[in-house]
Amino acid sequence: MQEVEELCDRIAFLKSEEIITIDTPASLKSKYSESFEIKLLIDKHFKAKLNELEKLKYVKNLKIHENENFLEVIIVITPESTATSNIFTNLKGIPIHDLIVKKISLEDVYLKLLGE
């Protein structure tokens, strides 16, 4: 699907020989995106600061996994335009050792539309 996204201006998804949707890759992802993930790796002693994130309206889910030295934090947020910047405003002063933002892919859209 990565190649499709890079090479195609418009994409059609078919189901039982019928077109169920046709649009640009960006528009399809925007239309069918309900959330995306932000994964962070931070020092353990900042755990209390994370409680503030759970109270934010655009945070759908917050998971914290502890290992010996760090906290792996997975934040699922709504695709509101200000959500990401507000997350990082609330994380001000916390050193981030690693950061991954996972947005919806065309493959996610395909699976969502076809229910597979």
Coordinates of C-alpha atoms in Angstrom, one line a residue:
M1 CA 0.0 0.0 0.0
Q2 CA 2.9 2.4 0.5
E3 CA 3.7 2.3 -3.2
V4 CA 0.0 3.0 -4.0
E5 CA 0.1 6.0 -1.7
E6 CA 3.3 7.3 -3.3
L7 CA 2.3 6.7 -6.9
C8 CA -1.5 7.3 -7.1
D9 CA -3.4 10.6 -7.1
R10 CA -6.8 8.8 -6.6
I11 CA -7.6 5.4 -5.2
A12 CA -10.7 3.2 -5.5
F13 CA -11.5 0.4 -3.1
L14 CA -13.6 -2.4 -4.5
K15 CA -15.8 -4.9 -2.8
S16 CA -17.7 -7.6 -4.7
E17 CA -16.8 -5.9 -8.0
E18 CA -18.4 -2.6 -6.8
I19 CA -16.5 0.6 -6.0
I20 CA -17.2 1.4 -2.3
T21 CA -15.1 4.6 -2.3
I22 CA -12.8 6.6 -4.5
D23 CA -10.7 9.6 -3.4
T24 CA -7.2 10.9 -2.9
P25 CA -4.9 9.0 -0.4
A26 CA -4.9 12.0 2.0
S27 CA -8.6 12.4 1.9
L28 CA -9.3 8.7 2.5
K29 CA -7.0 8.7 5.5
S30 CA -8.6 11.8 6.9
K31 CA -12.1 10.6 6.3
Y32 CA -11.6 7.2 8.0
S33 CA -9.2 8.3 10.7
E34 CA -10.7 8.0 14.2
S35 CA -7.4 8.3 16.1
F36 CA -3.7 7.9 16.0
E37 CA -0.9 6.9 18.4
I38 CA 2.0 8.7 19.9
K39 CA 4.6 6.5 21.6
L40 CA 7.1 8.0 24.0
L41 CA 10.0 6.8 26.0
I42 CA 10.5 8.9 29.1
D43 CA 12.2 8.6 32.5
K44 CA 10.3 6.8 35.2
H45 CA 10.2 9.7 37.7
F46 CA 7.9 11.7 35.4
K47 CA 5.0 9.2 35.8
A48 CA 2.9 11.5 37.9
K49 CA 3.0 14.2 35.2
L50 CA 1.2 11.7 32.8
N51 CA -2.0 11.8 34.9
E52 CA -2.7 15.2 33.5
L53 CA -2.8 13.8 29.9
E54 CA -5.6 11.4 30.7
K55 CA -7.9 14.3 31.6
L56 CA -7.5 15.9 28.1
K57 CA -10.7 15.7 25.9
Y58 CA -8.8 14.4 22.8
V59 CA -7.0 11.6 24.7
K60 CA -8.9 8.4 23.9
N61 CA -6.5 6.0 25.7
L62 CA -3.3 6.2 27.7
K63 CA -1.1 3.1 28.4
I64 CA 2.0 3.1 30.4
H65 CA 4.5 0.2 30.4
E66 CA 7.4 0.3 32.9
N67 CA 10.8 -1.3 32.4
E68 CA 13.9 -1.0 34.6
N69 CA 14.8 2.6 33.5
F70 CA 12.0 4.0 31.4
L71 CA 8.3 4.4 30.9
E72 CA 6.9 3.5 27.4
V73 CA 3.9 5.7 27.0
I74 CA 1.3 5.0 24.3
I75 CA -1.2 7.8 23.9
V76 CA -4.2 7.3 21.5
I77 CA -5.6 10.7 20.5
T78 CA -8.4 12.0 18.2
P79 CA -7.2 13.5 14.9
E80 CA -8.1 17.1 15.9
S81 CA -5.8 19.7 14.5
T82 CA -4.6 20.9 17.9
A83 CA -4.4 17.6 19.7
T84 CA -0.7 16.8 19.0
S85 CA 0.5 20.3 19.9
N86 CA -1.5 20.2 23.1
I87 CA 0.0 16.9 24.1
F88 CA 3.5 18.3 23.7
T89 CA 2.5 21.4 25.6
N90 CA 1.5 19.2 28.5
L91 CA 4.8 17.3 28.2
K92 CA 6.9 20.4 28.5
G93 CA 9.9 19.9 30.8
I94 CA 9.9 16.1 30.3
P95 CA 12.9 14.8 28.4
I96 CA 11.7 12.4 25.7
H97 CA 14.2 9.7 24.8
D98 CA 12.2 8.3 21.8
L99 CA 9.1 9.4 19.9
I100 CA 7.0 7.6 17.3
V101 CA 3.8 9.0 15.8
K102 CA 1.7 6.4 14.0
K103 CA -1.0 7.8 11.8
I104 CA -3.6 5.9 9.9
S105 CA -2.3 4.2 6.7
L106 CA -4.1 3.3 3.5
E107 CA -3.9 -0.3 4.7
D108 CA -5.8 0.7 7.9
V109 CA -8.5 2.4 5.7
Y110 CA -8.8 -0.7 3.4
L111 CA -9.2 -3.0 6.4
K112 CA -11.7 -0.7 8.0
L113 CA -13.8 -0.5 4.8
L114 CA -13.7 -4.1 3.9
G115 CA -14.0 -5.4 7.5
E116 CA -11.1 -7.8 7.2

